[in-house]
Protein backbone atom coordinates (compact mmCIF):
# COMPACT_ATOMS: atom_id res chain seq x y z
CA UNK A 1 0.00 0.00 0.00
CA UNK A 2 1.12 3.52 -0.65
CA UNK A 3 1.86 6.03 2.09
CA UNK A 4 -1.23 8.06 1.20
CA UNK A 5 -3.47 5.01 1.55
CA UNK A 6 -2.02 4.16 4.96
CA UNK A 7 -2.50 7.73 6.18
CA UNK A 8 -6.12 7.77 4.99
CA UNK A 9 -6.72 4.39 6.66
CA UNK A 10 -5.43 5.74 9.98
CA UNK A 11 -7.44 8.97 9.68
CA UNK A 12 -10.67 7.12 8.89
CA UNK A 13 -10.13 4.67 11.75
CA UNK A 14 -9.57 7.55 14.20
CA UNK A 15 -12.75 9.27 12.98
CA UNK A 16 -14.88 6.12 13.29
CA UNK A 17 -13.54 4.92 16.65
CA UNK A 18 -13.40 8.47 18.03
CA UNK A 19 -17.05 8.98 17.11
CA UNK A 20 -17.98 5.71 18.78
CA UNK A 21 -16.10 6.67 21.94
CA UNK A 22 -17.73 10.12 21.97
CA UNK A 23 -21.18 8.53 21.61
CA UNK A 24 -20.52 6.14 24.50
CA UNK A 25 -19.27 8.95 26.74
CA UNK A 26 -22.28 11.10 25.85
CA UNK A 27 -24.70 8.27 26.70
CA UNK A 28 -22.92 7.66 30.00
CA UNK A 29 -23.28 11.30 30.98
CA UNK A 30 -26.85 11.66 29.65
CA UNK A 31 -28.58 8.27 29.74
CA UNK A 32 -31.79 7.93 27.77
CA UNK A 33 -34.90 7.78 29.95
CA UNK A 34 -37.38 5.03 29.20
CA UNK A 35 -40.75 6.22 27.94
CA UNK A 36 -43.84 4.69 29.52
mmCIF file of N, CA, C and O in Angstrom:
data_model
loop_
_atom_site.group_PDB
_atom_site.id
_atom_site.type_symbol
_atom_site.label_atom_id
_atom_site.label_comp_id
_atom_site.label_asym_id
_atom_site.label_seq_id
_atom_site.Cartn_x
_atom_site.Cartn_y
_atom_site.Cartn_z
ATOM 1 N N UNK A 1 0.853 -1.184 0.000
ATOM 2 C CA UNK A 1 0.000 0.000 0.000
ATOM 3 C C UNK A 1 0.895 1.242 0.000
ATOM 4 O O UNK A 1 1.967 1.258 0.581
ATOM 5 N N UNK A 2 0.362 2.273 -0.596
ATOM 6 C CA UNK A 2 1.118 3.521 -0.649
ATOM 7 C C UNK A 2 1.008 4.275 0.677
ATOM 8 O O UNK A 2 0.145 3.989 1.511
ATOM 9 N N UNK A 3 1.861 5.237 0.856
ATOM 10 C CA UNK A 3 1.857 6.034 2.086
ATOM 11 C C UNK A 3 0.544 6.786 2.247
ATOM 12 O O UNK A 3 -0.011 6.857 3.354
ATOM 13 N N UNK A 4 0.037 7.328 1.134
ATOM 14 C CA UNK A 4 -1.229 8.060 1.205
ATOM 15 C C UNK A 4 -2.385 7.173 1.643
ATOM 16 O O UNK A 4 -3.248 7.595 2.428
ATOM 17 N N UNK A 5 -2.402 5.931 1.170
ATOM 18 C CA UNK A 5 -3.470 5.008 1.551
ATOM 19 C C UNK A 5 -3.390 4.654 3.033
ATOM 20 O O UNK A 5 -4.422 4.561 3.709
ATOM 21 N N UNK A 6 -2.187 4.476 3.536
ATOM 22 C CA UNK A 6 -2.022 4.162 4.956
ATOM 23 C C UNK A 6 -2.460 5.333 5.821
ATOM 24 O O UNK A 6 -3.130 5.161 6.846
ATOM 25 N N UNK A 7 -2.102 6.537 5.420
ATOM 26 C CA UNK A 7 -2.501 7.734 6.175
ATOM 27 C C UNK A 7 -4.026 7.860 6.191
ATOM 28 O O UNK A 7 -4.624 8.116 7.244
ATOM 29 N N UNK A 8 -4.661 7.665 5.044
ATOM 30 C CA UNK A 8 -6.119 7.772 4.989
ATOM 31 C C UNK A 8 -6.783 6.673 5.812
ATOM 32 O O UNK A 8 -7.823 6.897 6.436
ATOM 33 N N UNK A 9 -6.199 5.478 5.841
ATOM 34 C CA UNK A 9 -6.722 4.386 6.664
ATOM 35 C C UNK A 9 -6.674 4.768 8.136
ATOM 36 O O UNK A 9 -7.647 4.571 8.871
ATOM 37 N N UNK A 10 -5.567 5.329 8.575
ATOM 38 C CA UNK A 10 -5.426 5.735 9.976
ATOM 39 C C UNK A 10 -6.402 6.860 10.308
ATOM 40 O O UNK A 10 -7.065 6.833 11.353
ATOM 41 N N UNK A 11 -6.527 7.838 9.432
ATOM 42 C CA UNK A 11 -7.437 8.968 9.675
ATOM 43 C C UNK A 11 -8.878 8.483 9.772
ATOM 44 O O UNK A 11 -9.619 8.868 10.679
ATOM 45 N N UNK A 12 -9.289 7.606 8.862
ATOM 46 C CA UNK A 12 -10.670 7.121 8.891
ATOM 47 C C UNK A 12 -10.925 6.268 10.124
ATOM 48 O O UNK A 12 -12.006 6.339 10.723
ATOM 49 N N UNK A 13 -9.951 5.474 10.549
ATOM 50 C CA UNK A 13 -10.128 4.671 11.755
ATOM 51 C C UNK A 13 -10.270 5.559 12.983
ATOM 52 O O UNK A 13 -11.104 5.294 13.852
ATOM 53 N N UNK A 14 -9.475 6.631 13.054
ATOM 54 C CA UNK A 14 -9.566 7.554 14.196
ATOM 55 C C UNK A 14 -10.928 8.240 14.207
ATOM 56 O O UNK A 14 -11.542 8.397 15.272
ATOM 57 N N UNK A 15 -11.438 8.613 13.042
ATOM 58 C CA UNK A 15 -12.749 9.273 12.978
ATOM 59 C C UNK A 15 -13.847 8.320 13.441
ATOM 60 O O UNK A 15 -14.701 8.678 14.262
ATOM 61 N N UNK A 16 -13.828 7.086 12.940
ATOM 62 C CA UNK A 16 -14.877 6.121 13.294
ATOM 63 C C UNK A 16 -14.822 5.756 14.766
ATOM 64 O O UNK A 16 -15.823 5.842 15.489
ATOM 65 N N UNK A 17 -13.653 5.338 15.264
ATOM 66 C CA UNK A 17 -13.542 4.920 16.653
ATOM 67 C C UNK A 17 -13.672 6.102 17.612
ATOM 68 O O UNK A 17 -14.198 5.944 18.721
ATOM 69 N N UNK A 18 -13.222 7.274 17.199
ATOM 70 C CA UNK A 18 -13.400 8.466 18.027
ATOM 71 C C UNK A 18 -14.869 8.842 18.155
ATOM 72 O O UNK A 18 -15.327 9.219 19.227
ATOM 73 N N UNK A 19 -15.607 8.716 17.058
ATOM 74 C CA UNK A 19 -17.046 8.980 17.111
ATOM 75 C C UNK A 19 -17.769 7.987 17.997
ATOM 76 O O UNK A 19 -18.681 8.347 18.747
ATOM 77 N N UNK A 20 -17.368 6.731 17.923
ATOM 78 C CA UNK A 20 -17.975 5.715 18.782
ATOM 79 C C UNK A 20 -17.689 6.007 20.249
ATOM 80 O O UNK A 20 -18.588 5.940 21.094
ATOM 81 N N UNK A 21 -16.459 6.351 20.559
ATOM 82 C CA UNK A 21 -16.095 6.669 21.943
ATOM 83 C C UNK A 21 -16.850 7.904 22.436
ATOM 84 O O UNK A 21 -17.321 7.936 23.576
ATOM 85 N N UNK A 22 -16.991 8.913 21.581
ATOM 86 C CA UNK A 22 -17.727 10.119 21.967
ATOM 87 C C UNK A 22 -19.193 9.797 22.231
ATOM 88 O O UNK A 22 -19.793 10.319 23.178
ATOM 89 N N UNK A 23 -19.781 8.920 21.414
ATOM 90 C CA UNK A 23 -21.178 8.535 21.614
ATOM 91 C C UNK A 23 -21.359 7.783 22.930
ATOM 92 O O UNK A 23 -22.324 8.017 23.667
ATOM 93 N N UNK A 24 -20.435 6.897 23.247
ATOM 94 C CA UNK A 24 -20.524 6.141 24.500
ATOM 95 C C UNK A 24 -20.388 7.077 25.692
ATOM 96 O O UNK A 24 -21.150 6.981 26.669
ATOM 97 N N UNK A 25 -19.435 8.009 25.628
ATOM 98 C CA UNK A 25 -19.266 8.953 26.736
ATOM 99 C C UNK A 25 -20.496 9.838 26.898
ATOM 100 O O UNK A 25 -20.928 10.123 28.018
ATOM 101 N N UNK A 26 -21.085 10.259 25.784
ATOM 102 C CA UNK A 26 -22.276 11.098 25.852
ATOM 103 C C UNK A 26 -23.438 10.333 26.487
ATOM 104 O O UNK A 26 -24.174 10.885 27.312
ATOM 105 N N UNK A 27 -23.608 9.059 26.118
ATOM 106 C CA UNK A 27 -24.703 8.274 26.696
ATOM 107 C C UNK A 27 -24.460 7.971 28.168
ATOM 108 O O UNK A 27 -25.415 7.829 28.930
ATOM 109 N N UNK A 28 -23.200 7.865 28.573
ATOM 110 C CA UNK A 28 -22.924 7.658 30.001
ATOM 111 C C UNK A 28 -23.278 8.894 30.807
ATOM 112 O O UNK A 28 -23.776 8.799 31.928
ATOM 113 N N UNK A 29 -22.996 10.074 30.258
ATOM 114 C CA UNK A 29 -23.282 11.305 30.981
ATOM 115 C C UNK A 29 -24.762 11.653 30.945
ATOM 116 O O UNK A 29 -25.287 12.231 31.884
ATOM 117 N N UNK A 30 -25.436 11.322 29.831
ATOM 118 C CA UNK A 30 -26.846 11.662 29.652
ATOM 119 C C UNK A 30 -27.605 10.427 29.205
ATOM 120 O O UNK A 30 -27.931 10.289 28.025
ATOM 121 N N UNK A 31 -27.889 9.505 30.149
ATOM 122 C CA UNK A 31 -28.581 8.269 29.742
ATOM 123 C C UNK A 31 -29.997 8.569 29.253
ATOM 124 O O UNK A 31 -30.653 9.503 29.724
ATOM 125 N N UNK A 32 -30.445 7.758 28.291
ATOM 126 C CA UNK A 32 -31.794 7.934 27.771
ATOM 127 C C UNK A 32 -32.795 7.427 28.799
ATOM 128 O O UNK A 32 -32.611 6.373 29.392
ATOM 129 N N UNK A 33 -33.856 8.194 29.015
ATOM 130 C CA UNK A 33 -34.895 7.780 29.953
ATOM 131 C C UNK A 33 -35.952 6.985 29.211
ATOM 132 O O UNK A 33 -36.350 7.336 28.114
ATOM 133 N N UNK A 34 -36.373 5.902 29.825
ATOM 134 C CA UNK A 34 -37.380 5.032 29.202
ATOM 135 C C UNK A 34 -38.731 5.742 29.177
ATOM 136 O O UNK A 34 -39.134 6.381 30.160
ATOM 137 N N UNK A 35 -39.407 5.635 28.050
ATOM 138 C CA UNK A 35 -40.745 6.220 27.942
ATOM 139 C C UNK A 35 -41.787 5.192 28.327
ATOM 140 O O UNK A 35 -41.696 4.025 27.970
ATOM 141 N N UNK A 36 -42.773 5.615 29.093
ATOM 142 C CA UNK A 36 -43.839 4.688 29.515
ATOM 143 C C UNK A 36 -44.988 4.705 28.551
ATOM 144 O O UNK A 36 -45.310 5.663 27.931
#
